[in-house]
mmCIF file of C-alpha atoms in Angstrom:
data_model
loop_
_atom_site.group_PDB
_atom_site.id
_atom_site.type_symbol
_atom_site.label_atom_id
_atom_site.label_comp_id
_atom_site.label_asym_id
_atom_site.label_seq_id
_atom_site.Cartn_x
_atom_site.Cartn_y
_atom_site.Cartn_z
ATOM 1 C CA UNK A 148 76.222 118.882 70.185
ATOM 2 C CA UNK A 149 76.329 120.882 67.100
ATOM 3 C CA UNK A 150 72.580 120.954 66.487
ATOM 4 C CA UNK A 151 72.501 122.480 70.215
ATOM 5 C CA UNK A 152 75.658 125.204 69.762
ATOM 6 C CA UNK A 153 73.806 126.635 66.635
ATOM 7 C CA UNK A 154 70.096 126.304 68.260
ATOM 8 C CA UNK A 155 71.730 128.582 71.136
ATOM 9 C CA UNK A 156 73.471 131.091 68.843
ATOM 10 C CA UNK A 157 70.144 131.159 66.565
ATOM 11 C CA UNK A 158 68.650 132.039 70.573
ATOM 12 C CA UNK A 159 71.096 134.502 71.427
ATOM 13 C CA UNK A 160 70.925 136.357 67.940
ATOM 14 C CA UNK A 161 67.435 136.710 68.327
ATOM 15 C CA UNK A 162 67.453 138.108 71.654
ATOM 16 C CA UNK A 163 70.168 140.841 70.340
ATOM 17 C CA UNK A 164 67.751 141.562 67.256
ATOM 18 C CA UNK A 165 65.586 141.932 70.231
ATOM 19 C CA UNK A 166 67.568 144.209 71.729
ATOM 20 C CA UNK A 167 68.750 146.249 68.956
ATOM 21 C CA UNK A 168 64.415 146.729 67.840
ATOM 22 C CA UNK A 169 63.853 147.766 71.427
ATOM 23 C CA UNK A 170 66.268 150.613 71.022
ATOM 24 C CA UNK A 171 65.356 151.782 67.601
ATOM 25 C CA UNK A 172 61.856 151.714 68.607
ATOM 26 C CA UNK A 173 62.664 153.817 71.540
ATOM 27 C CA UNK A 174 65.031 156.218 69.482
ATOM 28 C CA UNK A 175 61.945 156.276 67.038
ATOM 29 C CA UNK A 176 59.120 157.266 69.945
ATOM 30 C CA UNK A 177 61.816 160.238 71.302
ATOM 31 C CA UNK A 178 62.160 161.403 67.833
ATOM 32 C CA UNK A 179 58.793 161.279 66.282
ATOM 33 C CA UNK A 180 57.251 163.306 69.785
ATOM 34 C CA UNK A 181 59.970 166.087 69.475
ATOM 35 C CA UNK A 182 58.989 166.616 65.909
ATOM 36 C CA UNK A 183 55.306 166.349 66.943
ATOM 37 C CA UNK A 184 55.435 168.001 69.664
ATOM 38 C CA UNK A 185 57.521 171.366 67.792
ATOM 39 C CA UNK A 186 54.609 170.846 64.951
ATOM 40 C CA UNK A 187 52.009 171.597 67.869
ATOM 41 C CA UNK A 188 54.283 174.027 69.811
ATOM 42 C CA UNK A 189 54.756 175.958 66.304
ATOM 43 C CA UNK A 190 50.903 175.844 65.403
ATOM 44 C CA UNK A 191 49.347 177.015 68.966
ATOM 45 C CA UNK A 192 52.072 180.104 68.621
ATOM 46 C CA UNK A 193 50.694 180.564 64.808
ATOM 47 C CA UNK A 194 47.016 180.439 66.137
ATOM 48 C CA UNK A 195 47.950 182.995 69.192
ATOM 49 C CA UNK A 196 49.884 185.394 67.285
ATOM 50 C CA UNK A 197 46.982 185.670 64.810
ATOM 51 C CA UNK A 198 44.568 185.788 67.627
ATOM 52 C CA UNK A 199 46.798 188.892 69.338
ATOM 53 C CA UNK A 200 46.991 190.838 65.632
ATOM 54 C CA UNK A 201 43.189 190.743 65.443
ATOM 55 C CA UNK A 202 42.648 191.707 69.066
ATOM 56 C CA UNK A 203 45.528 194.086 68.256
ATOM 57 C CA UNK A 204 44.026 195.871 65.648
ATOM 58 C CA UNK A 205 40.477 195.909 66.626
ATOM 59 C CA UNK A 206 41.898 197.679 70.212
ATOM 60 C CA UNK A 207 44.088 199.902 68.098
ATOM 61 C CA UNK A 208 41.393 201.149 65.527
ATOM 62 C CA UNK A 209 38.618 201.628 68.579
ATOM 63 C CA UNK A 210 41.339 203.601 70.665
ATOM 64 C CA UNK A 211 41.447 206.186 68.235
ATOM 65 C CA UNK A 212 37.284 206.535 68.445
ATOM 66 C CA UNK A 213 35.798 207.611 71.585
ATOM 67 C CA UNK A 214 34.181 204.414 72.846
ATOM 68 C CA UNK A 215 36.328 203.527 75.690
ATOM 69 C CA UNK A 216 34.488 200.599 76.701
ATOM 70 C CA UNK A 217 35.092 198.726 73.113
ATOM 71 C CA UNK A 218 39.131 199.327 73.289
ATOM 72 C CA UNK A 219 39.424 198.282 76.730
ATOM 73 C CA UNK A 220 37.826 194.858 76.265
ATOM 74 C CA UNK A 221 39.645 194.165 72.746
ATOM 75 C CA UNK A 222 42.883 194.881 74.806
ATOM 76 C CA UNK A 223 41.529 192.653 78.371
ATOM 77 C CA UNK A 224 41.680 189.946 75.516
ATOM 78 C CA UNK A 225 44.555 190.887 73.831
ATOM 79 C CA UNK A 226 46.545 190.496 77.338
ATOM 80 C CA UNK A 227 44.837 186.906 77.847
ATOM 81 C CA UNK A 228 45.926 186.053 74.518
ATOM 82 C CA UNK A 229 49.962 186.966 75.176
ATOM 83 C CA UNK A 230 49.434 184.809 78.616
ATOM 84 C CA UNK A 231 48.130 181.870 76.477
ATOM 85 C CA UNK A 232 51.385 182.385 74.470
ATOM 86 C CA UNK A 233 53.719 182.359 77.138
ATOM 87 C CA UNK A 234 51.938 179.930 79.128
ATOM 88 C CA UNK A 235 52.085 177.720 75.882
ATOM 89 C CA UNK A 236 56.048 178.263 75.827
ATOM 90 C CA UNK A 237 56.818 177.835 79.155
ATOM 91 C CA UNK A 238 54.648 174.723 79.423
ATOM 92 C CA UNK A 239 55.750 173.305 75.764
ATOM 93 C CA UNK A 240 57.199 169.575 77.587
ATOM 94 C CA UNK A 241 54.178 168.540 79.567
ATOM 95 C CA UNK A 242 51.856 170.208 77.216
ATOM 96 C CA UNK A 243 53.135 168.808 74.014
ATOM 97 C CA UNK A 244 55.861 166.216 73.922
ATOM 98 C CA UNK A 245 55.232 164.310 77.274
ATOM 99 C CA UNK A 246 51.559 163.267 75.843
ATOM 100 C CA UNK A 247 52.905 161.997 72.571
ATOM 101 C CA UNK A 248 55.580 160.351 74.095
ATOM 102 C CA UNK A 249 52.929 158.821 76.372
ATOM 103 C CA UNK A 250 50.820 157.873 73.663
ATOM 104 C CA UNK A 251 53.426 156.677 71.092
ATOM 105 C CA UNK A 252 54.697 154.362 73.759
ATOM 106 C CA UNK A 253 51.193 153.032 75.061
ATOM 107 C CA UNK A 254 51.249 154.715 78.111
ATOM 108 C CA UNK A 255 54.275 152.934 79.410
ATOM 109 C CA UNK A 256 56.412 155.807 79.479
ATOM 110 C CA UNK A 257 55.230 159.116 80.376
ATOM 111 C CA UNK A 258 58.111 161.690 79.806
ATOM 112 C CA UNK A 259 60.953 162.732 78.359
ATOM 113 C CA UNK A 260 63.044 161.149 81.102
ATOM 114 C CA UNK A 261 61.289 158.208 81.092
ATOM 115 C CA UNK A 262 61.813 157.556 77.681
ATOM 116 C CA UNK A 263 65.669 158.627 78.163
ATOM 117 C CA UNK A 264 65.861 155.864 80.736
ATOM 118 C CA UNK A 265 64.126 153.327 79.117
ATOM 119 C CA UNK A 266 66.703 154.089 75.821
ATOM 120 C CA UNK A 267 69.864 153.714 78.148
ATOM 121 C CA UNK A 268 68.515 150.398 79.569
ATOM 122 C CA UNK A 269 68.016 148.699 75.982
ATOM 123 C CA UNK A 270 71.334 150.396 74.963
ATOM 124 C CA UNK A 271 73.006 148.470 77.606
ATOM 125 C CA UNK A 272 71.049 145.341 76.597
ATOM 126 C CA UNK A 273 72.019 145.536 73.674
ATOM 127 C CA UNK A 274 75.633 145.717 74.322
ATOM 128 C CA UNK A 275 75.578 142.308 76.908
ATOM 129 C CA UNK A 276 74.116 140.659 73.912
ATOM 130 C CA UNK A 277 76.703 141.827 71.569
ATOM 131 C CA UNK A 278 79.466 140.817 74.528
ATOM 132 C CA UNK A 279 77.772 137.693 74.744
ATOM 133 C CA UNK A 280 77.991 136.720 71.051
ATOM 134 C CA UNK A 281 81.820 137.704 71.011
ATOM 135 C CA UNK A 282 82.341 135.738 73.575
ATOM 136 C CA UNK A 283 80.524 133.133 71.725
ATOM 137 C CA UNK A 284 82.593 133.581 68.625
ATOM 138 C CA UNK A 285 86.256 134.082 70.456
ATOM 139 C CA UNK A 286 85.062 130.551 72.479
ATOM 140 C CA UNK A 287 84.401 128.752 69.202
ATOM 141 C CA UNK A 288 87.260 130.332 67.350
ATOM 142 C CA UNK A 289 89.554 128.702 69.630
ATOM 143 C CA UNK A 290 88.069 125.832 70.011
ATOM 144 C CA UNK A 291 88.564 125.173 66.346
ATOM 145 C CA UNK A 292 91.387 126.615 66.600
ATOM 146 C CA UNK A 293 92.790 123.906 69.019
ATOM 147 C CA UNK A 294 91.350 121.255 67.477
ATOM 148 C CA UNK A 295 93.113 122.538 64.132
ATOM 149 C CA UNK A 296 96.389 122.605 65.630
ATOM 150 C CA UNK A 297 95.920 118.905 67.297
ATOM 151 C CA UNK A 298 95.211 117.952 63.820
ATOM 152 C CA UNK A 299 98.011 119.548 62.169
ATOM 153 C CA UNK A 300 100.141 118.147 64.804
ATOM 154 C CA UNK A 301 98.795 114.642 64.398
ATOM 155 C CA UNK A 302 99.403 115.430 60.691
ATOM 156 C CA UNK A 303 103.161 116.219 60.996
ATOM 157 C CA UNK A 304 103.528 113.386 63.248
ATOM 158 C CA UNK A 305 102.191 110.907 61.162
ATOM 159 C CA UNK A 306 103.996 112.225 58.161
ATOM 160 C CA UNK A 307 107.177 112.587 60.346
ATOM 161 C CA UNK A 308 107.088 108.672 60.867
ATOM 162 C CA UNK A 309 106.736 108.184 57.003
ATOM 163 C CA UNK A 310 109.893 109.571 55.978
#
């Protein structure tokens, strides 16, 4: 009986360790993608902007000449480069954290949501475990707790008799 009750608890711990891994991993994937994803975000802006000063200046410096023709393409590209930016911004989720949260997760969850979801449902695993073990403990705490008290009250009645 005994080898059984601590076989069972030995079960039950390791299916809240489980538990309580599955959420950090989770926690883990959401914040390591953010952070990756801002990196990439922050770097495609860098690239841009640089892209738009060069374009920029070029268009600037041939305005003041009188090739037309030179200006006007420098600033065709300039205005494709300030789309890519925006684009880039507007797009940031799907473009940047949804594929690392994709790939950090091997392709089981694919977005932000996802992951969100998949985070509240090992969250609440987590907590039935740890209701299960407390219910565990409280059971076997009174258990021993009754048998103390029958053997306390054996005790006294024995000792009772005595005197």
């Amino acid at each position: 009986m005994e080898r059984t009750f601590f076989q069972q608890l030995r079960e039950e711990l390791m299916v809240a360790a489980r538990a309580v891994g599955n959420v950090g991993r989770l926690r883990l994937i959401g914040i390591v993608s953010r952070i990756l994803g801002q990196f990439l975000l922050i770097f495609t802006l860098v690239l841009c902007v640089f892209a738009l000063l060069a374009f920029a200046s070029v268009a600037a410096i041939n305005a003041l000449s009188a090739c037309m023709p030179v200006w006007a393409a420098a600033l065709i590209m300039m205005g494709v480069y300030a789309l890519l930016i925006l684009l880039a911004v507007m797009l940031r989720r799907p473009l940047f954290i949804h594929p690392f949260i994709a790939l950090m997760s091997k392709q089981l969850i694919a977005s932000e949501e996802e992951l969100e979801l998949q985070a509240l449902k090992a969250e609440h695993e987590l907590e039935l475990e740890q209701v299960r073990l407390q219910t565990r403990v409280d059971n076997a705490t009174q258990e021993l707790n009754f048998y103390v008290s029958i053997f306390n009250r054996v005790r006294n009645a024995i000792f009772r008799r005595k005197k």
